[in-house]
Amino acid sequence: MKIAVLPGDGIGPEIVAQAVKVLKVLASDGLKLELQEAPIGGAGFDAVGDPLPEATLALAKASDAVLLGAVGGPQYDSLPRDKRPERGLLRIRKEMNLFANLRPALLYPELASASTLRPEVVAGLDIMIVRELTGDVYFGQPRGIETRNGERVGFNTMLYAESEVRRVAHVAFGIAMKRGKKLCSVEKANVLECSELWKEVVIEVAKEYPEVALSHMYVDNAAMQLVRNPKQFDVIVTGNIFGDILSDEASMLTGSIGMLASASLDANNKGLYEPIHGSAPDIAGKNVANPLATILSVAMMMRYTLNQEASAQRIEAAVKKVLAQGLRTADIYTDGTKKVSCSAMGDAVVAAL
Ligand code: NAD
């Protein structure tokens, strides 16, 4: 199993180094893993003047999975737009056809006080949002701003082809099968034709997954239910714009940005795995970043691309164990726990493994 390792910028190299330690433990215990590192983002620009160097893209395409740290930093903000680190990230997602974005919102009981919601509402929260990533009103044509009847109008087109809905629905049902077998499709079919089609196609796909309990919810209600009673959800599947908003809402239920992993998958479950946070230039190079989101991204990689469920569970159990031991990086530190560095947290996870 070939894994492309792209540390990126800022805290990227520090957190990815901890995830690589975890991968090396799995390899020494028998998983056949081949890791190869390449620059992306600002590091790519520094190396060869391109935020997505040709060689990096080729490596990513030739690998089974990609592990990414984060990209970006103030020193790159004045570069021309196509040279900026974020362009490298957008391009690699597009080039790899990563149309399904998986964002778990998982809250360990030990961290329940980090949420702005009452602990009993969020403790033990474990939901997965599957967001379609390459269609919808963000990409639909026509779009623009023009003058009509003497005033400017702005317009975008919400558009989904049934094949686009079908493929992301398959991903979501597949994930529901690996989890609690409950899927909630979120749309606005009472108002939007695009959503009406979305719902019809999801219902068609559901016939292939008789074990999964499918439900439907309008997006406004879903936004409300996520803060009212988030634990009612297992897997949510939704379009690009609704998913953009709901996945940010869901991630904040947990209150700790340094804990959340993500995956972006193509039609063959090949994927790019990364923490949801950015390169955190304010703490880069200080060995204080939280590496757990990146380590948990490796767990997702084991589960969704490499089909190594036992390894995924082993990593997740190790993370739970270090939290139960009271170890915390600065971002999740509270009185009565033990503050540790980024590398010490990585070592603790390795020990727990
Ligand atoms: P950020 O996520 O990097 O940081 C926001 C805050 O959270 C900061 O205070 C940071 O110190 C903290 N934080 C983030 N990750 C942490 C971790 N693992 N451990 C401890 N604390 C952590 O967002 P930002 O400050 O808005 O952006 C910084 C740079 O990252 C920008 O250049 C931005 O473009 C880029 N960015 C990249 C990605 C990505 O690579 N996927 C995503 C978002 C932002």
mmCIF file of C-alpha atoms and ligand atoms in Angstrom:
data_model
loop_
_atom_site.group_PDB
_atom_site.id
_atom_site.type_symbol
_atom_site.label_atom_id
_atom_site.label_comp_id
_atom_site.label_asym_id
_atom_site.label_seq_id
_atom_site.Cartn_x
_atom_site.Cartn_y
_atom_site.Cartn_z
ATOM 1 C CA MET A 1 0.000 0.000 0.000
ATOM 2 C CA LYS A 2 1.622 3.183 -1.224
ATOM 3 C CA ILE A 3 1.079 6.330 0.788
ATOM 4 C CA ALA A 4 2.141 9.750 -0.434
ATOM 5 C CA VAL A 5 3.095 11.928 2.533
ATOM 6 C CA LEU A 6 2.703 15.660 1.905
ATOM 7 C CA PRO A 7 3.572 17.613 5.079
ATOM 8 C CA GLY A 8 3.021 21.096 3.599
ATOM 9 C CA ASP A 9 3.595 24.249 5.628
ATOM 10 C CA GLY A 10 3.464 25.710 9.132
ATOM 11 C CA ILE A 11 2.678 23.008 11.670
ATOM 12 C CA GLY A 12 2.210 20.529 8.774
ATOM 13 C CA PRO A 13 5.652 18.892 9.085
ATOM 14 C CA GLU A 14 5.371 18.633 12.910
ATOM 15 C CA ILE A 15 1.961 16.965 12.967
ATOM 16 C CA VAL A 16 2.634 14.730 9.954
ATOM 17 C CA ALA A 17 5.829 13.488 11.626
ATOM 18 C CA GLN A 18 3.677 12.147 14.499
ATOM 19 C CA ALA A 19 1.277 10.446 12.070
ATOM 20 C CA VAL A 20 4.249 8.880 10.285
ATOM 21 C CA LYS A 21 5.422 7.421 13.618
ATOM 22 C CA VAL A 22 2.016 5.750 13.884
ATOM 23 C CA LEU A 23 2.233 4.408 10.323
ATOM 24 C CA LYS A 24 5.678 3.001 11.102
ATOM 25 C CA VAL A 25 4.311 1.099 14.103
ATOM 26 C CA LEU A 26 1.626 -0.441 11.876
ATOM 27 C CA ALA A 27 4.284 -1.316 9.289
ATOM 28 C CA SER A 28 6.527 -2.930 11.885
ATOM 29 C CA ASP A 29 3.535 -4.994 13.001
ATOM 30 C CA GLY A 30 3.057 -6.414 9.515
ATOM 31 C CA LEU A 31 1.163 -3.930 7.305
ATOM 32 C CA LYS A 32 2.945 -3.568 3.981
ATOM 33 C CA LEU A 33 3.229 0.203 3.754
ATOM 34 C CA GLU A 34 5.445 2.218 1.460
ATOM 35 C CA LEU A 35 5.743 5.898 2.385
ATOM 36 C CA GLN A 36 7.111 8.581 0.115
ATOM 37 C CA GLU A 37 7.288 12.271 0.948
ATOM 38 C CA ALA A 38 6.849 15.262 -1.378
ATOM 39 C CA PRO A 39 6.345 19.027 -1.026
ATOM 40 C CA ILE A 40 3.020 20.809 -1.520
ATOM 41 C CA GLY A 41 1.748 24.341 -0.888
ATOM 42 C CA GLY A 42 4.337 26.899 0.154
ATOM 43 C CA ALA A 43 6.891 24.099 0.437
ATOM 44 C CA GLY A 44 6.213 23.226 -3.214
ATOM 45 C CA PHE A 45 6.589 26.845 -4.211
ATOM 46 C CA ASP A 46 9.873 27.105 -2.287
ATOM 47 C CA ALA A 47 11.170 23.900 -3.888
ATOM 48 C CA VAL A 48 10.232 24.379 -7.544
ATOM 49 C CA GLY A 49 8.071 27.518 -7.809
ATOM 50 C CA ASP A 50 4.768 25.618 -7.945
ATOM 51 C CA PRO A 51 2.349 24.910 -5.034
ATOM 52 C CA LEU A 52 1.583 21.556 -6.671
ATOM 53 C CA PRO A 53 4.835 20.359 -8.244
ATOM 54 C CA GLU A 54 4.443 17.924 -11.157
ATOM 55 C CA ALA A 55 6.350 15.259 -9.250
ATOM 56 C CA THR A 56 4.081 15.632 -6.217
ATOM 57 C CA LEU A 57 0.944 15.225 -8.322
ATOM 58 C CA ALA A 58 2.436 12.210 -10.094
ATOM 59 C CA LEU A 59 3.317 10.631 -6.741
ATOM 60 C CA ALA A 60 -0.185 11.297 -5.388
ATOM 61 C CA LYS A 61 -1.801 9.747 -8.454
ATOM 62 C CA ALA A 62 0.451 6.700 -8.261
ATOM 63 C CA SER A 63 -0.291 6.162 -4.551
ATOM 64 C CA ASP A 64 -3.234 4.414 -2.915
ATOM 65 C CA ALA A 65 -3.720 7.207 -0.433
ATOM 66 C CA VAL A 66 -2.379 10.658 0.351
ATOM 67 C CA LEU A 67 -1.667 12.000 3.832
ATOM 68 C CA LEU A 68 -1.564 15.783 3.931
ATOM 69 C CA GLY A 69 -0.624 18.167 6.761
ATOM 70 C CA ALA A 70 -1.742 21.692 5.931
ATOM 71 C CA VAL A 71 -0.726 24.459 3.567
ATOM 72 C CA GLY A 72 -0.368 28.223 3.760
ATOM 73 C CA GLY A 73 1.462 30.937 5.607
ATOM 74 C CA PRO A 74 1.733 34.721 5.711
ATOM 75 C CA GLN A 75 4.981 34.688 3.719
ATOM 76 C CA TYR A 76 3.021 33.397 0.686
ATOM 77 C CA ASP A 77 0.036 35.773 0.907
ATOM 78 C CA SER A 78 1.448 38.292 -1.570
ATOM 79 C CA LEU A 79 2.202 35.726 -4.298
ATOM 80 C CA PRO A 80 0.130 35.767 -7.516
ATOM 81 C CA ARG A 81 -3.092 33.800 -6.974
ATOM 82 C CA ASP A 82 -2.021 30.714 -8.981
ATOM 83 C CA LYS A 83 1.198 30.401 -6.938
ATOM 84 C CA ARG A 84 -0.471 30.529 -3.543
ATOM 85 C CA PRO A 85 -0.366 27.400 -1.348
ATOM 86 C CA GLU A 86 -4.161 26.971 -1.296
ATOM 87 C CA ARG A 87 -4.154 26.603 -5.093
ATOM 88 C CA GLY A 88 -2.019 23.499 -4.681
ATOM 89 C CA LEU A 89 -4.641 21.972 -2.418
ATOM 90 C CA LEU A 90 -7.577 22.854 -4.677
ATOM 91 C CA ARG A 91 -5.730 21.505 -7.700
ATOM 92 C CA ILE A 92 -4.752 18.186 -6.140
ATOM 93 C CA ARG A 93 -8.396 17.604 -5.073
ATOM 94 C CA LYS A 94 -9.593 18.360 -8.597
ATOM 95 C CA GLU A 95 -6.857 16.392 -10.361
ATOM 96 C CA MET A 96 -7.610 13.342 -8.217
ATOM 97 C CA ASN A 97 -11.399 13.636 -8.784
ATOM 98 C CA LEU A 98 -12.118 13.732 -5.081
ATOM 99 C CA PHE A 99 -15.869 14.295 -5.122
ATOM 100 C CA ALA A 100 -16.843 12.948 -1.704
ATOM 101 C CA ASN A 101 -15.722 14.824 1.372
ATOM 102 C CA LEU A 102 -16.013 12.987 4.676
ATOM 103 C CA ARG A 103 -15.985 15.057 7.833
ATOM 104 C CA PRO A 104 -16.534 13.211 11.078
ATOM 105 C CA ALA A 105 -17.545 15.176 14.144
ATOM 106 C CA LEU A 106 -16.502 13.037 17.037
ATOM 107 C CA LEU A 107 -16.261 14.153 20.615
ATOM 108 C CA TYR A 108 -14.374 12.127 23.165
ATOM 109 C CA PRO A 109 -16.121 12.179 26.563
ATOM 110 C CA GLU A 110 -12.895 13.497 28.136
ATOM 111 C CA LEU A 111 -13.142 16.638 25.964
ATOM 112 C CA ALA A 112 -16.860 17.319 26.386
ATOM 113 C CA SER A 113 -16.152 20.552 28.270
ATOM 114 C CA ALA A 114 -14.443 21.974 25.150
ATOM 115 C CA SER A 115 -17.819 22.306 23.405
ATOM 116 C CA THR A 116 -20.015 25.362 23.751
ATOM 117 C CA LEU A 117 -22.972 22.977 24.082
ATOM 118 C CA ARG A 118 -23.891 21.294 27.342
ATOM 119 C CA PRO A 119 -21.776 18.151 27.921
ATOM 120 C CA GLU A 120 -24.806 15.839 28.034
ATOM 121 C CA VAL A 121 -25.870 17.039 24.565
ATOM 122 C CA VAL A 122 -22.490 16.353 22.947
ATOM 123 C CA ALA A 123 -20.596 13.790 25.064
ATOM 124 C CA GLY A 124 -19.992 10.701 22.939
ATOM 125 C CA LEU A 125 -21.058 12.499 19.752
ATOM 126 C CA ASP A 126 -19.985 10.542 16.656
ATOM 127 C CA ILE A 127 -21.434 11.679 13.340
ATOM 128 C CA MET A 128 -20.108 11.618 9.809
ATOM 129 C CA ILE A 129 -21.021 14.236 7.229
ATOM 130 C CA VAL A 130 -20.551 13.220 3.604
ATOM 131 C CA ARG A 131 -20.466 16.362 1.486
ATOM 132 C CA GLU A 132 -20.504 16.311 -2.314
ATOM 133 C CA LEU A 133 -17.463 18.352 -3.269
ATOM 134 C CA THR A 134 -17.368 19.016 -7.010
ATOM 135 C CA GLY A 135 -20.896 20.055 -8.068
ATOM 136 C CA ASP A 136 -23.896 22.150 -6.961
ATOM 137 C CA VAL A 137 -24.334 25.920 -6.989
ATOM 138 C CA TYR A 138 -20.551 26.355 -6.566
ATOM 139 C CA PHE A 139 -19.887 25.036 -10.059
ATOM 140 C CA GLY A 140 -23.218 25.192 -11.954
ATOM 141 C CA GLN A 141 -23.501 27.293 -15.120
ATOM 142 C CA PRO A 142 -24.670 29.902 -15.957
ATOM 143 C CA ARG A 143 -23.339 32.174 -13.255
ATOM 144 C CA GLY A 144 -22.423 35.825 -13.133
ATOM 145 C CA ILE A 145 -23.342 39.406 -12.396
ATOM 146 C CA GLU A 146 -25.073 41.423 -15.128
ATOM 147 C CA THR A 147 -27.370 44.373 -15.617
ATOM 148 C CA ARG A 148 -31.050 43.682 -16.149
ATOM 149 C CA ASN A 149 -33.724 46.384 -16.284
ATOM 150 C CA GLY A 150 -31.228 48.988 -15.196
ATOM 151 C CA GLU A 151 -29.914 47.239 -12.087
ATOM 152 C CA ARG A 152 -27.244 44.637 -11.402
ATOM 153 C CA VAL A 153 -28.300 41.082 -10.682
ATOM 154 C CA GLY A 154 -26.119 38.280 -9.409
ATOM 155 C CA PHE A 155 -26.997 34.675 -10.254
ATOM 156 C CA ASN A 156 -25.742 31.109 -9.794
ATOM 157 C CA THR A 157 -27.170 27.797 -10.869
ATOM 158 C CA MET A 158 -27.853 24.972 -8.464
ATOM 159 C CA LEU A 159 -27.314 21.922 -10.637
ATOM 160 C CA TYR A 160 -26.807 18.207 -10.023
ATOM 161 C CA ALA A 161 -26.661 15.491 -12.662
ATOM 162 C CA GLU A 162 -28.162 12.247 -11.381
ATOM 163 C CA SER A 163 -24.802 10.512 -11.877
ATOM 164 C CA GLU A 164 -23.220 13.007 -9.461
ATOM 165 C CA VAL A 165 -25.868 12.352 -6.833
ATOM 166 C CA ARG A 166 -25.696 8.605 -7.362
ATOM 167 C CA ARG A 167 -21.938 8.317 -6.860
ATOM 168 C CA VAL A 168 -21.875 10.342 -3.650
ATOM 169 C CA ALA A 169 -24.942 8.468 -2.391
ATOM 170 C CA HIS A 170 -23.073 5.192 -2.929
ATOM 171 C CA VAL A 171 -20.141 6.499 -0.900
ATOM 172 C CA ALA A 172 -22.483 7.573 1.905
ATOM 173 C CA PHE A 173 -24.388 4.273 1.977
ATOM 174 C CA GLY A 174 -21.065 2.402 1.963
ATOM 175 C CA ILE A 175 -19.921 4.407 4.983
ATOM 176 C CA ALA A 176 -23.227 3.900 6.766
ATOM 177 C CA MET A 177 -22.727 0.145 6.257
ATOM 178 C CA LYS A 178 -19.352 0.440 8.045
ATOM 179 C CA ARG A 179 -20.909 2.429 10.901
ATOM 180 C CA GLY A 180 -24.375 2.486 12.489
ATOM 181 C CA LYS A 181 -26.355 1.741 9.276
ATOM 182 C CA LYS A 182 -28.330 5.001 9.496
ATOM 183 C CA LEU A 183 -28.211 7.602 6.732
ATOM 184 C CA CYS A 184 -29.935 10.981 6.663
ATOM 185 C CA SER A 185 -30.100 12.729 3.289
ATOM 186 C CA VAL A 186 -30.304 16.502 3.697
ATOM 187 C CA GLU A 187 -31.807 18.750 1.020
ATOM 188 C CA LYS A 188 -34.491 21.359 0.444
ATOM 189 C CA ALA A 189 -36.870 19.362 -1.737
ATOM 190 C CA ASN A 190 -39.899 21.357 -0.600
ATOM 191 C CA VAL A 191 -38.556 24.382 -2.512
ATOM 192 C CA LEU A 192 -35.813 23.333 -4.949
ATOM 193 C CA GLU A 193 -36.181 21.085 -8.034
ATOM 194 C CA CYS A 194 -32.489 20.269 -7.774
ATOM 195 C CA SER A 195 -33.144 18.877 -4.288
ATOM 196 C CA GLU A 196 -36.219 16.999 -5.551
ATOM 197 C CA LEU A 197 -34.017 15.129 -8.007
ATOM 198 C CA TRP A 198 -31.377 14.597 -5.297
ATOM 199 C CA LYS A 199 -33.959 12.955 -3.057
ATOM 200 C CA GLU A 200 -35.339 10.747 -5.853
ATOM 201 C CA VAL A 201 -31.882 9.471 -6.770
ATOM 202 C CA VAL A 202 -30.930 8.797 -3.137
ATOM 203 C CA ILE A 203 -34.124 6.754 -2.747
ATOM 204 C CA GLU A 204 -33.208 4.755 -5.890
ATOM 205 C CA VAL A 205 -29.702 4.048 -4.607
ATOM 206 C CA ALA A 206 -31.124 3.010 -1.226
ATOM 207 C CA LYS A 207 -32.620 -0.110 -2.847
ATOM 208 C CA GLU A 208 -29.085 -1.491 -3.111
ATOM 209 C CA TYR A 209 -28.544 -1.030 0.636
ATOM 210 C CA PRO A 210 -31.572 -2.611 2.310
ATOM 211 C CA GLU A 211 -29.764 -2.791 5.668
ATOM 212 C CA VAL A 212 -29.351 0.975 5.899
ATOM 213 C CA ALA A 213 -32.201 2.988 7.433
ATOM 214 C CA LEU A 214 -32.592 6.035 5.188
ATOM 215 C CA SER A 215 -34.262 9.242 6.345
ATOM 216 C CA HIS A 216 -34.681 12.667 4.736
ATOM 217 C CA MET A 217 -34.438 16.092 6.318
ATOM 218 C CA TYR A 218 -34.724 19.654 5.042
ATOM 219 C CA VAL A 219 -31.515 21.581 5.511
ATOM 220 C CA ASP A 220 -33.018 24.232 7.770
ATOM 221 C CA ASN A 221 -34.300 21.556 10.122
ATOM 222 C CA ALA A 222 -30.934 19.724 9.940
ATOM 223 C CA ALA A 223 -29.111 22.895 11.005
ATOM 224 C CA MET A 224 -31.451 23.134 13.988
ATOM 225 C CA GLN A 225 -31.302 19.417 14.892
ATOM 226 C CA LEU A 226 -27.485 19.477 14.845
ATOM 227 C CA VAL A 227 -27.433 21.781 17.860
ATOM 228 C CA ARG A 228 -30.646 20.506 19.460
ATOM 229 C CA ASN A 229 -29.917 16.788 19.469
ATOM 230 C CA PRO A 230 -26.817 15.987 17.375
ATOM 231 C CA LYS A 231 -26.549 12.414 18.646
ATOM 232 C CA GLN A 232 -29.643 11.422 16.620
ATOM 233 C CA PHE A 233 -27.412 11.342 13.508
ATOM 234 C CA ASP A 234 -25.079 8.612 12.276
ATOM 235 C CA VAL A 235 -24.208 9.522 8.661
ATOM 236 C CA ILE A 236 -25.478 12.624 6.833
ATOM 237 C CA VAL A 237 -25.190 12.972 3.058
ATOM 238 C CA THR A 238 -25.753 16.309 1.405
ATOM 239 C CA GLY A 239 -24.788 18.554 -1.486
ATOM 240 C CA ASN A 240 -21.862 20.909 -1.704
ATOM 241 C CA ILE A 241 -23.270 24.140 -0.284
ATOM 242 C CA PHE A 242 -25.440 22.568 2.433
ATOM 243 C CA GLY A 243 -22.514 20.320 3.380
ATOM 244 C CA ASP A 244 -20.124 23.255 3.512
ATOM 245 C CA ILE A 245 -22.281 24.945 6.120
ATOM 246 C CA LEU A 246 -23.409 21.894 8.095
ATOM 247 C CA SER A 247 -19.941 20.354 8.355
ATOM 248 C CA ASP A 248 -18.536 23.539 9.874
ATOM 249 C CA GLU A 249 -21.451 23.679 12.274
ATOM 250 C CA ALA A 250 -20.932 20.033 13.219
ATOM 251 C CA SER A 251 -17.187 20.409 13.720
ATOM 252 C CA MET A 252 -17.734 23.215 16.193
ATOM 253 C CA LEU A 253 -19.995 20.975 18.271
ATOM 254 C CA THR A 254 -16.771 19.357 19.383
ATOM 255 C CA GLY A 255 -15.018 22.640 20.127
ATOM 256 C CA SER A 256 -11.521 21.424 19.334
ATOM 257 C CA ILE A 257 -10.173 22.033 15.853
ATOM 258 C CA GLY A 258 -6.999 20.054 16.555
ATOM 259 C CA MET A 259 -8.964 16.816 16.944
ATOM 260 C CA LEU A 260 -10.886 16.542 13.675
ATOM 261 C CA ALA A 261 -9.825 14.490 10.677
ATOM 262 C CA SER A 262 -11.200 14.468 7.146
ATOM 263 C CA ALA A 263 -11.091 12.448 3.958
ATOM 264 C CA SER A 264 -11.814 13.263 0.328
ATOM 265 C CA LEU A 265 -12.526 10.237 -1.838
ATOM 266 C CA ASP A 266 -12.804 9.408 -5.533
ATOM 267 C CA ALA A 267 -15.021 6.796 -7.164
ATOM 268 C CA ASN A 268 -12.607 3.987 -6.216
ATOM 269 C CA ASN A 269 -12.258 5.046 -2.585
ATOM 270 C CA LYS A 270 -8.796 6.331 -3.259
ATOM 271 C CA GLY A 271 -8.406 9.319 -1.033
ATOM 272 C CA LEU A 272 -6.676 12.288 0.444
ATOM 273 C CA TYR A 273 -6.607 12.447 4.228
ATOM 274 C CA GLU A 274 -5.969 15.596 6.225
ATOM 275 C CA PRO A 275 -6.852 17.370 9.445
ATOM 276 C CA ILE A 276 -9.597 19.979 9.012
ATOM 277 C CA HIS A 277 -7.458 22.750 10.487
ATOM 278 C CA GLY A 278 -4.937 24.926 8.653
ATOM 279 C CA SER A 279 -1.192 25.440 8.989
ATOM 280 C CA ALA A 280 -1.475 27.467 12.229
ATOM 281 C CA PRO A 281 1.470 29.785 11.509
ATOM 282 C CA ASP A 282 1.046 31.337 14.984
ATOM 283 C CA ILE A 283 2.327 28.150 16.641
ATOM 284 C CA ALA A 284 4.459 26.633 13.846
ATOM 285 C CA GLY A 285 7.907 25.389 14.812
ATOM 286 C CA LYS A 286 7.146 25.453 18.541
ATOM 287 C CA ASN A 287 6.312 21.760 18.972
ATOM 288 C CA VAL A 288 2.993 22.606 20.640
ATOM 289 C CA ALA A 289 0.469 21.726 17.887
ATOM 290 C CA ASN A 290 -2.072 18.984 18.439
ATOM 291 C CA PRO A 291 -1.182 16.046 16.149
ATOM 292 C CA LEU A 292 -4.307 14.006 16.948
ATOM 293 C CA ALA A 293 -6.394 15.224 13.977
ATOM 294 C CA THR A 294 -3.623 14.067 11.658
ATOM 295 C CA ILE A 295 -3.205 10.767 13.484
ATOM 296 C CA LEU A 296 -6.984 10.244 13.286
ATOM 297 C CA SER A 297 -6.761 10.997 9.551
ATOM 298 C CA VAL A 298 -4.515 7.945 9.317
ATOM 299 C CA ALA A 299 -7.241 5.927 11.055
ATOM 300 C CA MET A 300 -9.709 7.118 8.411
ATOM 301 C CA MET A 301 -7.238 6.148 5.691
ATOM 302 C CA MET A 302 -7.000 2.637 7.133
ATOM 303 C CA ARG A 303 -10.798 2.359 7.210
ATOM 304 C CA TYR A 304 -11.895 3.948 3.943
ATOM 305 C CA THR A 305 -9.089 3.439 1.448
ATOM 306 C CA LEU A 306 -6.860 0.634 2.699
ATOM 307 C CA ASN A 307 -9.620 -1.547 4.188
ATOM 308 C CA GLN A 308 -7.704 -2.123 7.406
ATOM 309 C CA GLU A 309 -10.531 -1.750 9.904
ATOM 310 C CA ALA A 310 -8.565 -3.391 12.709
ATOM 311 C CA SER A 311 -5.743 -0.865 12.313
ATOM 312 C CA ALA A 312 -8.252 1.996 12.212
ATOM 313 C CA GLN A 313 -9.769 0.848 15.487
ATOM 314 C CA ARG A 314 -6.346 0.311 16.998
ATOM 315 C CA ILE A 315 -5.359 3.934 16.281
ATOM 316 C CA GLU A 316 -8.654 5.288 17.580
ATOM 317 C CA ALA A 317 -8.338 3.230 20.748
ATOM 318 C CA ALA A 318 -4.788 4.530 21.263
ATOM 319 C CA VAL A 319 -6.013 8.137 20.960
ATOM 320 C CA LYS A 320 -8.788 7.435 23.464
ATOM 321 C CA LYS A 321 -6.232 5.921 25.805
ATOM 322 C CA VAL A 322 -3.893 8.928 25.813
ATOM 323 C CA LEU A 323 -6.854 11.220 26.459
ATOM 324 C CA ALA A 324 -7.997 8.984 29.310
ATOM 325 C CA GLN A 325 -4.448 9.169 30.693
ATOM 326 C CA GLY A 326 -4.999 12.932 30.936
ATOM 327 C CA LEU A 327 -2.450 13.933 28.300
ATOM 328 C CA ARG A 328 -3.351 17.150 26.448
ATOM 329 C CA THR A 329 -1.671 19.464 23.973
ATOM 330 C CA ALA A 330 -2.064 23.163 24.769
ATOM 331 C CA ASP A 331 -5.193 23.664 22.630
ATOM 332 C CA ILE A 332 -7.233 21.123 24.641
ATOM 333 C CA TYR A 333 -5.549 21.606 28.005
ATOM 334 C CA THR A 334 -7.748 22.130 31.068
ATOM 335 C CA ASP A 335 -6.920 22.241 34.788
ATOM 336 C CA GLY A 336 -6.063 18.862 36.221
ATOM 337 C CA THR A 337 -4.698 17.423 32.962
ATOM 338 C CA LYS A 338 -1.080 17.107 31.845
ATOM 339 C CA LYS A 339 0.174 19.444 29.116
ATOM 340 C CA VAL A 340 2.440 17.731 26.570
ATOM 341 C CA SER A 341 4.209 18.787 23.381
ATOM 342 C CA CYS A 342 3.306 17.731 19.851
ATOM 343 C CA SER A 343 6.059 15.128 19.685
ATOM 344 C CA ALA A 344 5.336 13.847 23.221
ATOM 345 C CA MET A 345 1.689 13.370 22.219
ATOM 346 C CA GLY A 346 2.852 11.405 19.164
ATOM 347 C CA ASP A 347 5.109 9.267 21.368
ATOM 348 C CA ALA A 348 2.236 8.657 23.800
ATOM 349 C CA VAL A 349 -0.012 7.440 20.975
ATOM 350 C CA VAL A 350 2.783 5.159 19.766
ATOM 351 C CA ALA A 351 3.179 3.776 23.299
ATOM 352 C CA ALA A 352 -0.588 3.254 23.561
ATOM 353 C CA LEU A 353 -0.597 1.430 20.222
HETATM 354 P P1 NAD B 1 -5.804 27.493 11.235
HETATM 355 O O1 NAD B 1 -6.698 26.329 11.275
HETATM 356 O O2 NAD B 1 -4.445 27.280 10.711
HETATM 357 O O3 NAD B 1 -5.665 28.107 12.710
HETATM 358 C C1 NAD B 1 -6.763 28.608 13.458
HETATM 359 C C2 NAD B 1 -6.413 28.596 14.959
HETATM 360 O O4 NAD B 1 -6.424 27.249 15.424
HETATM 361 C C3 NAD B 1 -5.011 29.132 15.261
HETATM 362 O O5 NAD B 1 -5.025 29.824 16.484
HETATM 363 C C4 NAD B 1 -4.175 27.884 15.380
HETATM 364 O O6 NAD B 1 -3.044 28.031 16.219
HETATM 365 C C5 NAD B 1 -5.160 26.878 15.934
HETATM 366 N N1 NAD B 1 -4.854 25.513 15.485
HETATM 367 C C6 NAD B 1 -5.072 24.999 14.249
HETATM 368 N N2 NAD B 1 -4.651 23.733 14.182
HETATM 369 C C7 NAD B 1 -4.165 23.430 15.399
HETATM 370 C C8 NAD B 1 -3.550 22.271 15.966
HETATM 371 N N3 NAD B 1 -3.381 21.144 15.261
HETATM 372 N N4 NAD B 1 -3.149 22.323 17.247
HETATM 373 C C9 NAD B 1 -3.315 23.428 17.988
HETATM 374 N N5 NAD B 1 -3.885 24.553 17.514
HETATM 375 C C10 NAD B 1 -4.289 24.557 16.237
HETATM 376 O O7 NAD B 1 -6.571 28.618 10.413
HETATM 377 P P2 NAD B 1 -6.087 30.076 9.963
HETATM 378 O O8 NAD B 1 -5.281 30.695 11.046
HETATM 379 O O9 NAD B 1 -7.297 30.739 9.481
HETATM 380 O O10 NAD B 1 -5.151 29.833 8.701
HETATM 381 C C11 NAD B 1 -3.732 29.733 8.759
HETATM 382 C C12 NAD B 1 -3.195 29.323 7.406
HETATM 383 O O11 NAD B 1 -3.688 28.011 7.089
HETATM 384 C C13 NAD B 1 -3.651 30.226 6.265
HETATM 385 O O12 NAD B 1 -2.596 30.366 5.362
HETATM 386 C C14 NAD B 1 -4.806 29.449 5.637
HETATM 387 O O13 NAD B 1 -4.970 29.758 4.277
HETATM 388 C C15 NAD B 1 -4.330 28.036 5.813
HETATM 389 N N6 NAD B 1 -5.396 27.009 5.826
HETATM 390 C C16 NAD B 1 -5.074 25.824 5.264
HETATM 391 C C17 NAD B 1 -5.986 24.789 5.304
HETATM 392 C C18 NAD B 1 -5.572 23.465 4.721
HETATM 393 O O14 NAD B 1 -4.409 23.260 4.459
HETATM 394 N N7 NAD B 1 -6.487 22.527 4.543
HETATM 395 C C19 NAD B 1 -7.226 24.953 5.917
HETATM 396 C C20 NAD B 1 -7.514 26.175 6.531
HETATM 397 C C21 NAD B 1 -6.569 27.207 6.487
#
